[in-house]
Amino acid sequence: MSSPGQVPLIAVDATDGQVTIEGVIERVTFHNAENGYGVVKIIDTDGPRGKNSDPIAVVGTFPSPVPGESIKCIGSWVKHPEFGRQFKAERVESIRPATVAAIEKYLGSGLVKGIGPATAKKIVARFGAETLDILDREPHRLHEIQGLGRVSLDRLTKVWEGQKAVQSLMLFLQGNGVTPSLAHKIHKQYGDQSEAIVRTNPYRVANELWGVGFRTADQLAQRIGMPLDAPQRLRAGLLYTLQSSMDANGHCFMYQDELLAFACEPQMLGADPALVRAALDETLVKAELRADIEGMDVPSGGISELNPRIYIPGIYQTELRLAERIKALLRNKPVPLGDNALAELLGTIENAKSLSEQQGQAVLRGLNASVMVLTGGPGTGKTTTTNVLVRAFEAQHRKVLLASPTGRAAKRASEVTGRQAKTIHRLLSWKPELRAFEHNKGNPLVADVIIVDEASMLDLALADALFDAVPDGAQVVLVGDVDQLPSVGPGNILADLIASGVVPVSRLTDVFRQAAESRIITSAHDVNSGRSPRWHAPSAIKDGIDCVLLEVDEADDIPLKVAGVVTKSLPNLGWQSGDATVLVPMQRGTAGARNLNEVLQARVNPPDPSKAELVRGANIFRVGDRVLQRVNDYEKNVFNGDIGVISSVHPNDFELEVRYPEGPVHYGAADLDQLQLAYAMTTHKSQGSEFPVAIVVMHTQHYVMLQRNLLYTALTRAKKLAVLVGSKRALEMAVKNHRTVPRCTWLAQRIRD
């Protein structure tokens, strides 16, 4: 088996499209110690040209590649757009160097500090092909080498034993279905204890390694022969079931009966309910989970007859702490401001005279409340009310801080208020060395008033961090649309504060005349009220209509239709392709975000010989691509939902740079999984953002996600133009479906009590 234009390597196998090759590492071009990803050049030293054989690039995950090491690679040939023919290894195994030349290169490669090519040559000259056997069984015989001191001998012996241990672990893990990248993560986390930990309790891998789920750990457990009813498996499955409900539905807890029922289902644990119940009791005893009965009537039979709320302990403590902090702030009431004093104060503020009665009452309530919620739909004047409220506080010589959960929302808040606004993460100032925010209860923010825009996006953890840093006596105003989608993370903060009944709320409902002229706004209010809007054809854009529907009945036709809108229709109307963002209900499917991103990238930012690009798995990143940050990275100061543009790509080093509104951020090979293309994104990920043009995709293919608040949220992301692409039937289904799954939270009750 050979690659075109190369001296063939030894072909061991070629089945099902998988090719196996063997060779000696000539050079390590790149290797990332964090995730094992690397590029090495290998040659077949036993080939016709020996050491003069042309090297072949192998891309894959390597435990610790060393020049001179013999490896076996299982994978396939690929063609890189810049570097040409490469071998993409799905699996890499180390082989003992088989020739004297390979052994000499291996030992002299810098594997051991203090042993270079000259010393390696002496060792191999003395022991020849038996060198590695000597290292394995009789390392003391290395004293026979003149000039090899005790320190060098000890180093060589220690490194050799370490190499053997790593290779043994990799063979064990990969032999049990673990991918090379995960095997590398496991070794990096647990070191010499890796194999023992995996054999004893492979579910620790799911609990302690980011990006590794229960399913992966469960497959590994089954391969090594762990019983399906093993206590470790049942406890891990319960944790996974609860965590999944948090991730999928935003729950903070599950009721015990529901948790047990879900965990016992065949597609989950599929175990005896009595054993699962016993495992739950054990997790409670071990404090891996927490049962909460606050607010429940305890029957005469005791707690066993209850259906308690089951929490992950950290979530329970967070919810409890946030409720106590909000109650403490509510007890510190500011000096009330009467109607006459308010009128006098507002008389000095620009635009205050134009306030409606609802807005005026909202300003008065905000000035008099220690914690207040200002909510309302598009066009009801939240921005104007907030602006007047900011100036009223400043007229009282109060220090006001403005914040928002996302960078885009903070930027917009700065633009409309004329004041600096920050993301909550940046306001609280994350300290990587402490892995904590600088501002907290012990070091509160310096402020009299904190106003948070787009507060519907606040999840439990972020709200807790924010309120923990609010100084005693300060006032907090949360501004947001409670009818939009709730936060991506667990919790339902804005709705819970309203539902508590003890936090003052101002709800703006009157749509102003100028706003009512926008079909975006009227359509959004129609949807929110359960009425189907009148959908206009795309030709109506020329008549000034800012919300139109391009009907597409077949899901397979949607990608090309969307691409046509972005690259042809919008430019013909004076828009640029960068003004448009595509919003979809879900990632999967023909009309999902993943596929739409590939189609749009190929048309908006196609391959260009003058532009560098970086291939990472199924993703291709090019200079000029719009990308979205998928997770919070406090060290980089970028957070879930931040959107930027790739400004530079360095394929040789597997690095790139993204330009965000706050500045450039560097990504290495280990960080690339944090990014995804953002030509299209889910509506959930778009929260807090506003786009000049929003292209809203709705099709029956998305039926599990077709809900009223999702369509409402998508429409309200459009600032100038909303183009819906999809079927009327899907839109009707979304408008009629108001049966969202209530989030299991207990914050409102804790505040009320």
PDB file of N, CA, C and O in Angstrom, residues 334-338 340-346 348-349 363-369 388-400 419 448-449 451 475 477:
ATOM      1  N   PRO A 334     -35.068  51.708  49.883  1.00  0.00           N
ATOM      2  CA  PRO A 334     -34.592  53.092  49.770  1.00  0.00           C
ATOM      3  C   PRO A 334     -35.640  54.078  50.267  1.00  0.00           C
ATOM      4  O   PRO A 334     -36.817  53.737  50.417  1.00  0.00           O
ATOM      5  N   VAL A 335     -35.203  55.318  50.527  1.00  0.00           N
ATOM      6  CA  VAL A 335     -36.141  56.366  50.943  1.00  0.00           C
ATOM      7  C   VAL A 335     -37.101  56.636  49.795  1.00  0.00           C
ATOM      8  O   VAL A 335     -36.668  56.918  48.670  1.00  0.00           O
ATOM      9  N   PRO A 336     -38.424  56.519  50.033  1.00  0.00           N
ATOM     10  CA  PRO A 336     -39.382  56.655  48.929  1.00  0.00           C
ATOM     11  C   PRO A 336     -39.419  58.062  48.348  1.00  0.00           C
ATOM     12  O   PRO A 336     -39.194  59.053  49.049  1.00  0.00           O
ATOM     13  N   LEU A 337     -39.692  58.108  47.057  1.00  0.00           N
ATOM     14  CA  LEU A 337     -39.785  59.372  46.330  1.00  0.00           C
ATOM     15  C   LEU A 337     -41.243  59.570  45.924  1.00  0.00           C
ATOM     16  O   LEU A 337     -41.816  58.746  45.210  1.00  0.00           O
ATOM     17  N   GLY A 338     -41.878  60.637  46.391  1.00  0.00           N
ATOM     18  CA  GLY A 338     -43.287  60.881  46.104  1.00  0.00           C
ATOM     19  C   GLY A 338     -43.518  61.422  44.700  1.00  0.00           C
ATOM     20  O   GLY A 338     -42.572  61.730  43.964  1.00  0.00           O
ATOM     21  N   ASN A 340     -44.717  64.307  43.694  1.00  0.00           N
ATOM     22  CA  ASN A 340     -44.246  65.685  43.470  1.00  0.00           C
ATOM     23  C   ASN A 340     -42.732  65.721  43.284  1.00  0.00           C
ATOM     24  O   ASN A 340     -42.219  66.412  42.393  1.00  0.00           O
ATOM     25  N   ALA A 341     -42.039  64.976  44.123  1.00  0.00           N
ATOM     26  CA  ALA A 341     -40.574  64.936  44.007  1.00  0.00           C
ATOM     27  C   ALA A 341     -40.171  64.307  42.683  1.00  0.00           C
ATOM     28  O   ALA A 341     -39.201  64.743  42.046  1.00  0.00           O
ATOM     29  N   LEU A 342     -40.932  63.295  42.256  1.00  0.00           N
ATOM     30  CA  LEU A 342     -40.630  62.656  40.971  1.00  0.00           C
ATOM     31  C   LEU A 342     -40.837  63.636  39.824  1.00  0.00           C
ATOM     32  O   LEU A 342     -39.999  63.735  38.919  1.00  0.00           O
ATOM     33  N   ALA A 343     -41.948  64.378  39.876  1.00  0.00           N
ATOM     34  CA  ALA A 343     -42.232  65.342  38.810  1.00  0.00           C
ATOM     35  C   ALA A 343     -41.133  66.396  38.729  1.00  0.00           C
ATOM     36  O   ALA A 343     -40.699  66.786  37.644  1.00  0.00           O
ATOM     37  N   GLU A 344     -40.666  66.844  39.890  1.00  0.00           N
ATOM     38  CA  GLU A 344     -39.596  67.847  39.919  1.00  0.00           C
ATOM     39  C   GLU A 344     -38.299  67.268  39.352  1.00  0.00           C
ATOM     40  O   GLU A 344     -37.589  67.930  38.594  1.00  0.00           O
ATOM     41  N   LEU A 345     -38.031  66.019  39.722  1.00  0.00           N
ATOM     42  CA  LEU A 345     -36.814  65.364  39.242  1.00  0.00           C
ATOM     43  C   LEU A 345     -36.873  65.150  37.730  1.00  0.00           C
ATOM     44  O   LEU A 345     -35.917  65.459  37.007  1.00  0.00           O
ATOM     45  N   LEU A 346     -37.996  64.663  37.232  1.00  0.00           N
ATOM     46  CA  LEU A 346     -38.118  64.377  35.803  1.00  0.00           C
ATOM     47  C   LEU A 346     -38.120  65.652  34.964  1.00  0.00           C
ATOM     48  O   LEU A 346     -37.781  65.615  33.780  1.00  0.00           O
ATOM     49  N   THR A 348     -36.089  67.848  35.000  1.00  0.00           N
ATOM     50  CA  THR A 348     -34.710  68.207  34.633  1.00  0.00           C
ATOM     51  C   THR A 348     -34.103  67.235  33.633  1.00  0.00           C
ATOM     52  O   THR A 348     -32.951  67.398  33.242  1.00  0.00           O
ATOM     53  N   ILE A 349     -34.883  66.213  33.216  1.00  0.00           N
ATOM     54  CA  ILE A 349     -34.322  65.138  32.388  1.00  0.00           C
ATOM     55  C   ILE A 349     -34.901  65.181  30.988  1.00  0.00           C
ATOM     56  O   ILE A 349     -36.127  65.255  30.804  1.00  0.00           O
ATOM     57  N   VAL A 363     -40.734  54.253  36.130  1.00  0.00           N
ATOM     58  CA  VAL A 363     -39.604  55.033  36.634  1.00  0.00           C
ATOM     59  C   VAL A 363     -39.744  55.261  38.135  1.00  0.00           C
ATOM     60  O   VAL A 363     -38.782  55.089  38.902  1.00  0.00           O
ATOM     61  N   LEU A 364     -40.963  55.625  38.579  1.00  0.00           N
ATOM     62  CA  LEU A 364     -41.190  55.841  40.009  1.00  0.00           C
ATOM     63  C   LEU A 364     -40.921  54.568  40.803  1.00  0.00           C
ATOM     64  O   LEU A 364     -40.263  54.593  41.843  1.00  0.00           O
ATOM     65  N   ARG A 365     -41.407  53.430  40.284  1.00  0.00           N
ATOM     66  CA  ARG A 365     -41.206  52.162  40.986  1.00  0.00           C
ATOM     67  C   ARG A 365     -39.720  51.813  41.042  1.00  0.00           C
ATOM     68  O   ARG A 365     -39.226  51.327  42.050  1.00  0.00           O
ATOM     69  N   GLY A 366     -39.008  52.055  39.934  1.00  0.00           N
ATOM     70  CA  GLY A 366     -37.582  51.759  39.918  1.00  0.00           C
ATOM     71  C   GLY A 366     -36.796  52.601  40.899  1.00  0.00           C
ATOM     72  O   GLY A 366     -35.867  52.110  41.549  1.00  0.00           O
ATOM     73  N   LEU A 367     -37.157  53.866  41.043  1.00  0.00           N
ATOM     74  CA  LEU A 367     -36.459  54.750  41.972  1.00  0.00           C
ATOM     75  C   LEU A 367     -36.730  54.375  43.424  1.00  0.00           C
ATOM     76  O   LEU A 367     -35.894  54.612  44.303  1.00  0.00           O
ATOM     77  N   ASN A 368     -37.890  53.782  43.679  1.00  0.00           N
ATOM     78  CA  ASN A 368     -38.292  53.480  45.052  1.00  0.00           C
ATOM     79  C   ASN A 368     -38.034  52.039  45.472  1.00  0.00           C
ATOM     80  O   ASN A 368     -38.254  51.690  46.630  1.00  0.00           O
ATOM     81  N   ALA A 369     -37.603  51.171  44.550  1.00  0.00           N
ATOM     82  CA  ALA A 369     -37.468  49.748  44.859  1.00  0.00           C
ATOM     83  C   ALA A 369     -36.011  49.357  45.020  1.00  0.00           C
ATOM     84  O   ALA A 369     -35.134  49.854  44.302  1.00  0.00           O
ATOM     85  N   VAL A 388     -34.390  57.084  30.898  1.00  0.00           N
ATOM     86  CA  VAL A 388     -34.856  58.094  31.853  1.00  0.00           C
ATOM     87  C   VAL A 388     -34.503  57.667  33.271  1.00  0.00           C
ATOM     88  O   VAL A 388     -34.085  58.490  34.103  1.00  0.00           O
ATOM     89  N   LEU A 389     -34.643  56.372  33.545  1.00  0.00           N
ATOM     90  CA  LEU A 389     -34.323  55.866  34.882  1.00  0.00           C
ATOM     91  C   LEU A 389     -32.840  56.072  35.199  1.00  0.00           C
ATOM     92  O   LEU A 389     -32.478  56.487  36.309  1.00  0.00           O
ATOM     93  N   VAL A 390     -31.969  55.812  34.223  1.00  0.00           N
ATOM     94  CA  VAL A 390     -30.533  56.025  34.423  1.00  0.00           C
ATOM     95  C   VAL A 390     -30.251  57.491  34.751  1.00  0.00           C
ATOM     96  O   VAL A 390     -29.524  57.812  35.714  1.00  0.00           O
ATOM     97  N   ARG A 391     -30.844  58.380  33.984  1.00  0.00           N
ATOM     98  CA  ARG A 391     -30.599  59.810  34.196  1.00  0.00           C
ATOM     99  C   ARG A 391     -31.215  60.310  35.499  1.00  0.00           C
ATOM    100  O   ARG A 391     -30.685  61.216  36.150  1.00  0.00           O
ATOM    101  N   ALA A 392     -32.328  59.718  35.898  1.00  0.00           N
ATOM    102  CA  ALA A 392     -32.942  60.103  37.172  1.00  0.00           C
ATOM    103  C   ALA A 392     -32.061  59.700  38.346  1.00  0.00           C
ATOM    104  O   ALA A 392     -31.881  60.468  39.309  1.00  0.00           O
ATOM    105  N   PHE A 393     -31.506  58.500  38.275  1.00  0.00           N
ATOM    106  CA  PHE A 393     -30.578  58.080  39.327  1.00  0.00           C
ATOM    107  C   PHE A 393     -29.356  58.988  39.350  1.00  0.00           C
ATOM    108  O   PHE A 393     -28.875  59.386  40.420  1.00  0.00           O
ATOM    109  N   GLU A 394     -28.829  59.304  38.165  1.00  0.00           N
ATOM    110  CA  GLU A 394     -27.640  60.166  38.105  1.00  0.00           C
ATOM    111  C   GLU A 394     -27.945  61.562  38.623  1.00  0.00           C
ATOM    112  O   GLU A 394     -27.079  62.207  39.231  1.00  0.00           O
ATOM    113  N   ALA A 395     -29.165  62.043  38.392  1.00  0.00           N
ATOM    114  CA  ALA A 395     -29.556  63.359  38.914  1.00  0.00           C
ATOM    115  C   ALA A 395     -29.593  63.363  40.437  1.00  0.00           C
ATOM    116  O   ALA A 395     -29.475  64.428  41.065  1.00  0.00           O
ATOM    117  N   GLN A 396     -29.751  62.179  41.014  1.00  0.00           N
ATOM    118  CA  GLN A 396     -29.702  62.054  42.477  1.00  0.00           C
ATOM    119  C   GLN A 396     -28.282  61.786  42.973  1.00  0.00           C
ATOM    120  O   GLN A 396     -28.086  61.471  44.146  1.00  0.00           O
ATOM    121  N   HIS A 397     -27.327  61.905  42.032  1.00  0.00           N
ATOM    122  CA  HIS A 397     -25.913  61.686  42.343  1.00  0.00           C
ATOM    123  C   HIS A 397     -25.650  60.247  42.796  1.00  0.00           C
ATOM    124  O   HIS A 397     -24.840  59.996  43.688  1.00  0.00           O
ATOM    125  N   ARG A 398     -26.353  59.306  42.130  1.00  0.00           N
ATOM    126  CA  ARG A 398     -26.145  57.896  42.396  1.00  0.00           C
ATOM    127  C   ARG A 398     -25.213  57.330  41.329  1.00  0.00           C
ATOM    128  O   ARG A 398     -25.317  57.661  40.150  1.00  0.00           O
ATOM    129  N   LYS A 399     -24.307  56.450  41.741  1.00  0.00           N
ATOM    130  CA  LYS A 399     -23.397  55.797  40.796  1.00  0.00           C
ATOM    131  C   LYS A 399     -24.121  54.606  40.174  1.00  0.00           C
ATOM    132  O   LYS A 399     -24.514  53.666  40.874  1.00  0.00           O
ATOM    133  N   VAL A 400     -24.250  54.631  38.830  1.00  0.00           N
ATOM    134  CA  VAL A 400     -25.012  53.612  38.112  1.00  0.00           C
ATOM    135  C   VAL A 400     -24.058  52.748  37.283  1.00  0.00           C
ATOM    136  O   VAL A 400     -23.217  53.265  36.549  1.00  0.00           O
ATOM    137  N   ARG A 419     -23.956  55.498  27.876  1.00  0.00           N
ATOM    138  CA  ARG A 419     -23.141  55.185  29.054  1.00  0.00           C
ATOM    139  C   ARG A 419     -22.423  53.866  28.811  1.00  0.00           C
ATOM    140  O   ARG A 419     -22.876  53.028  28.049  1.00  0.00           O
ATOM    141  N   ASP A 448     -24.217  52.348  43.424  1.00  0.00           N
ATOM    142  CA  ASP A 448     -25.473  52.583  44.140  1.00  0.00           C
ATOM    143  C   ASP A 448     -26.630  51.907  43.420  1.00  0.00           C
ATOM    144  O   ASP A 448     -27.621  51.539  44.047  1.00  0.00           O
ATOM    145  N   VAL A 449     -26.487  51.780  42.086  1.00  0.00           N
ATOM    146  CA  VAL A 449     -27.541  51.190  41.268  1.00  0.00           C
ATOM    147  C   VAL A 449     -26.889  50.301  40.212  1.00  0.00           C
ATOM    148  O   VAL A 449     -25.901  50.688  39.588  1.00  0.00           O
ATOM    149  N   ILE A 451     -28.095  48.200  36.795  1.00  0.00           N
ATOM    150  CA  ILE A 451     -29.179  47.946  35.843  1.00  0.00           C
ATOM    151  C   ILE A 451     -28.711  46.886  34.861  1.00  0.00           C
ATOM    152  O   ILE A 451     -27.669  47.038  34.219  1.00  0.00           O
ATOM    153  N   GLN A 475     -29.411  49.367  44.745  1.00  0.00           N
ATOM    154  CA  GLN A 475     -30.642  49.000  44.061  1.00  0.00           C
ATOM    155  C   GLN A 475     -30.317  48.244  42.779  1.00  0.00           C
ATOM    156  O   GLN A 475     -29.306  48.525  42.121  1.00  0.00           O
ATOM    157  N   VAL A 477     -32.086  46.886  39.088  1.00  0.00           N
ATOM    158  CA  VAL A 477     -33.194  46.916  38.133  1.00  0.00           C
ATOM    159  C   VAL A 477     -32.878  45.905  37.037  1.00  0.00           C
ATOM    160  O   VAL A 477     -31.845  45.997  36.377  1.00  0.00           O
TER     161      VAL A 477
END
